[in-house]
mmCIF file of C-alpha atoms in Angstrom:
data_model
loop_
_atom_site.group_PDB
_atom_site.id
_atom_site.type_symbol
_atom_site.label_atom_id
_atom_site.label_comp_id
_atom_site.label_asym_id
_atom_site.label_seq_id
_atom_site.Cartn_x
_atom_site.Cartn_y
_atom_site.Cartn_z
ATOM 1 C CA MET A 1 -63.603 -5.033 136.245
ATOM 2 C CA MET A 2 -66.709 -7.666 136.334
ATOM 3 C CA THR A 3 -65.785 -10.947 135.027
ATOM 4 C CA ARG A 4 -68.145 -13.840 133.990
ATOM 5 C CA PRO A 5 -68.092 -16.791 136.729
ATOM 6 C CA GLY A 6 -65.450 -18.512 136.001
ATOM 7 C CA GLY A 7 -63.892 -16.418 133.569
ATOM 8 C CA SER A 8 -60.907 -13.745 133.416
ATOM 9 C CA ALA A 9 -60.602 -9.964 133.211
ATOM 10 C CA ALA A 10 -59.818 -10.148 129.531
ATOM 11 C CA GLN A 11 -63.550 -11.483 128.940
ATOM 12 C CA ALA A 12 -65.383 -8.690 130.961
ATOM 13 C CA GLN A 13 -68.653 -8.467 129.707
ATOM 14 C CA ALA A 14 -69.610 -5.246 127.748
ATOM 15 C CA PRO A 15 -71.385 -2.570 129.719
ATOM 16 C CA ALA A 16 -75.259 -2.700 129.639
ATOM 17 C CA PRO A 17 -76.785 -0.688 126.683
ATOM 18 C CA THR A 18 -77.942 2.994 126.910
ATOM 19 C CA GLN A 19 -81.414 4.014 126.996
ATOM 20 C CA LYS A 20 -83.500 4.085 124.027
ATOM 21 C CA PRO A 21 -83.612 7.751 122.450
ATOM 22 C CA ALA A 22 -86.904 9.116 123.884
ATOM 23 C CA SER A 23 -88.031 10.362 120.261
ATOM 24 C CA MET A 24 -87.054 10.778 116.853
ATOM 25 C CA SER A 25 -85.868 14.374 117.290
ATOM 26 C CA GLU A 26 -82.963 12.923 119.893
ATOM 27 C CA LEU A 27 -82.487 9.744 117.535
ATOM 28 C CA ASN A 28 -81.534 12.357 114.951
ATOM 29 C CA ARG A 29 -79.519 14.645 116.585
ATOM 30 C CA ARG A 30 -77.307 11.317 117.915
ATOM 31 C CA ARG A 31 -76.852 10.586 114.207
ATOM 32 C CA ALA A 32 -75.658 14.548 113.142
ATOM 33 C CA GLN A 33 -73.090 14.349 115.954
ATOM 34 C CA THR A 34 -72.155 10.729 115.119
ATOM 35 C CA LYS A 35 -68.768 11.578 112.430
ATOM 36 C CA MET A 36 -68.359 8.733 109.666
ATOM 37 C CA PRO A 37 -64.834 7.658 109.016
ATOM 38 C CA GLY A 38 -62.888 9.924 106.478
ATOM 39 C CA GLU A 39 -65.402 12.566 107.377
ATOM 40 C CA GLU A 40 -62.506 14.704 108.407
ATOM 41 C CA MET A 41 -59.898 14.082 106.028
ATOM 42 C CA THR A 42 -57.402 16.764 104.789
ATOM 43 C CA ILE A 43 -56.951 17.348 101.038
ATOM 44 C CA ALA A 44 -53.753 15.710 100.801
ATOM 45 C CA GLU A 45 -55.458 12.341 102.403
ATOM 46 C CA THR A 46 -58.477 12.471 100.125
ATOM 47 C CA LEU A 47 -56.218 12.933 97.373
ATOM 48 C CA ARG A 48 -54.672 9.697 98.335
ATOM 49 C CA VAL A 49 -57.348 7.790 98.932
ATOM 50 C CA MET A 50 -58.623 9.063 95.007
ATOM 51 C CA ASP A 51 -55.182 7.985 93.679
ATOM 52 C CA VAL A 52 -55.377 4.404 94.903
ATOM 53 C CA ALA A 53 -58.966 4.013 93.953
ATOM 54 C CA ARG A 54 -58.024 4.522 90.268
ATOM 55 C CA GLU A 55 -54.761 2.533 90.751
ATOM 56 C CA MET A 56 -57.167 -0.010 91.779
ATOM 57 C CA ARG A 57 -59.710 0.369 88.757
ATOM 58 C CA GLU A 58 -56.677 0.753 86.526
ATOM 59 C CA GLN A 59 -55.528 -2.744 87.249
ATOM 60 C CA ARG A 60 -58.715 -3.821 87.393
ATOM 61 C CA GLU A 61 -59.251 -2.957 83.973
ATOM 62 C CA THR A 62 -55.988 -4.576 82.698
ATOM 63 C CA ALA A 63 -56.764 -7.667 84.657
ATOM 64 C CA GLU A 64 -60.166 -8.103 83.071
ATOM 65 C CA GLU A 65 -58.889 -7.175 79.438
ATOM 66 C CA MET A 66 -56.434 -10.411 80.199
ATOM 67 C CA PHE A 67 -59.140 -12.464 81.229
ATOM 68 C CA ARG A 68 -60.868 -11.041 77.601
ATOM 69 C CA HIS A 69 -58.147 -12.307 75.763
ATOM 70 C CA ASP A 70 -59.940 -15.798 74.270
ATOM 71 C CA GLU A 71 -62.521 -13.193 73.552
ATOM 72 C CA VAL A 72 -60.907 -10.971 71.539
ATOM 73 C CA ARG A 73 -59.196 -13.565 69.494
ATOM 74 C CA VAL A 74 -62.548 -15.235 68.904
ATOM 75 C CA ARG A 75 -63.683 -11.763 67.809
ATOM 76 C CA LEU A 76 -60.958 -10.694 65.401
ATOM 77 C CA ARG A 77 -61.354 -14.798 63.539
ATOM 78 C CA GLU A 78 -65.063 -13.766 62.832
ATOM 79 C CA LYS A 79 -63.842 -10.439 61.969
ATOM 80 C CA LEU A 80 -61.563 -11.613 59.659
ATOM 81 C CA MET A 81 -63.403 -14.895 58.168
ATOM 82 C CA ARG A 82 -66.225 -11.966 56.933
ATOM 83 C CA THR A 83 -63.225 -9.964 55.549
ATOM 84 C CA ALA A 84 -62.083 -12.927 53.428
ATOM 85 C CA ALA A 85 -65.676 -13.881 52.815
ATOM 86 C CA LEU A 86 -66.223 -10.367 51.449
ATOM 87 C CA SER A 87 -62.931 -10.366 49.361
ATOM 88 C CA GLY A 88 -64.018 -13.494 47.443
ATOM 89 C CA ASP A 89 -60.942 -15.509 49.999
ATOM 90 C CA ARG A 90 -61.047 -18.977 50.828
ATOM 91 C CA VAL A 91 -59.602 -19.553 53.919
ATOM 92 C CA THR A 92 -60.207 -21.965 56.621
ATOM 93 C CA GLU A 93 -60.126 -21.250 60.251
ATOM 94 C CA ALA A 94 -57.267 -22.901 60.814
ATOM 95 C CA GLU A 95 -55.181 -20.452 58.496
ATOM 96 C CA ILE A 96 -56.729 -18.114 60.325
ATOM 97 C CA ASP A 97 -56.162 -18.893 64.073
ATOM 98 C CA ALA A 98 -52.353 -19.586 62.460
ATOM 99 C CA ALA A 99 -52.372 -16.359 61.182
ATOM 100 C CA ILE A 100 -54.098 -14.805 64.575
ATOM 101 C CA ASP A 101 -50.866 -16.696 66.489
ATOM 102 C CA GLN A 102 -48.308 -15.503 64.132
ATOM 103 C CA TYR A 103 -49.458 -12.102 64.440
ATOM 104 C CA LEU A 104 -49.827 -12.027 68.375
ATOM 105 C CA ALA A 105 -46.573 -14.064 68.789
ATOM 106 C CA GLY A 106 -44.587 -11.200 67.095
ATOM 107 C CA ARG A 107 -46.757 -8.463 68.333
ATOM 108 C CA HIS A 108 -44.916 -6.862 71.688
ATOM 109 C CA VAL A 109 -41.329 -8.192 70.341
ATOM 110 C CA TYR A 110 -38.833 -5.420 70.231
ATOM 111 C CA GLN A 111 -36.754 -4.902 67.192
ATOM 112 C CA GLY A 112 -33.812 -2.236 67.740
ATOM 113 C CA PRO A 113 -33.595 0.818 65.360
ATOM 114 C CA PRO A 114 -32.263 0.145 61.687
ATOM 115 C CA LYS A 115 -28.611 0.847 60.960
ATOM 116 C CA GLY A 116 -27.768 3.941 59.680
ATOM 117 C CA ILE A 117 -25.909 7.590 59.951
ATOM 118 C CA GLN A 118 -29.244 8.838 61.511
ATOM 119 C CA THR A 119 -29.360 5.992 64.351
ATOM 120 C CA PHE A 120 -25.411 6.679 64.866
ATOM 121 C CA LEU A 121 -25.936 10.361 65.274
ATOM 122 C CA ALA A 122 -28.232 9.653 67.982
ATOM 123 C CA HIS A 123 -26.182 7.638 69.791
ATOM 124 C CA CYS A 124 -23.399 10.119 69.571
ATOM 125 C CA TRP A 125 -25.856 12.616 71.076
ATOM 126 C CA ILE A 126 -27.163 10.220 73.976
ATOM 127 C CA ASN A 127 -23.254 10.049 74.592
ATOM 128 C CA ARG A 128 -22.207 13.353 73.935
ATOM 129 C CA TYR A 129 -20.712 14.067 77.616
ATOM 130 C CA ARG A 130 -18.797 10.755 77.160
ATOM 131 C CA ILE A 131 -17.483 11.239 74.188
ATOM 132 C CA ALA A 132 -16.886 15.012 75.232
ATOM 133 C CA ALA A 133 -15.055 14.070 78.217
ATOM 134 C CA GLY A 134 -13.001 11.474 76.596
ATOM 135 C CA ALA A 135 -11.820 14.225 73.829
ATOM 136 C CA VAL A 136 -10.730 16.071 76.409
ATOM 137 C CA ALA A 137 -8.745 13.743 77.852
ATOM 138 C CA LEU A 138 -7.470 12.346 74.323
ATOM 139 C CA GLY A 139 -6.276 16.133 73.871
ATOM 140 C CA VAL A 140 -5.011 16.558 77.637
ATOM 141 C CA ALA A 141 -2.923 13.711 77.015
ATOM 142 C CA TRP A 142 -1.831 14.724 73.699
ATOM 143 C CA SER A 143 -0.581 18.029 75.043
ATOM 144 C CA TRP A 144 1.277 16.305 77.471
ATOM 145 C CA MET A 145 3.334 14.522 75.040
ATOM 146 C CA PHE A 146 4.321 17.530 73.321
ATOM 147 C CA LEU A 147 5.356 19.736 76.279
#
């Protein structure tokens, strides 16, 4: 292995460049033989790469939407001001901003289902296996006491 004077083996020189192609046809032949990265990918690998690209696009769109929050707020304020002007309501921008704040504050808040027989039946259906197991256990215990 050749080294530079005063250098180590890790700093070896690159091999000498090859000769230039004799003609354009030789250059084109070499280009045709050169494989591009990913050129021989399987279908599974291709689909995996496409999934990654789709996920990156969706995350980028979500991030862009989050950054446009102020822009959306301004457009909503303008639209509400136009609507108020058309309907003859006298509202100020401060009142519109307060209404927007109140709307956005409660926008993504969980509210449980209303109490009632339908909700009770839904919970019974969800827990039907537990209820059935409890009924069987109760029946076995009850019959054990009377035997």
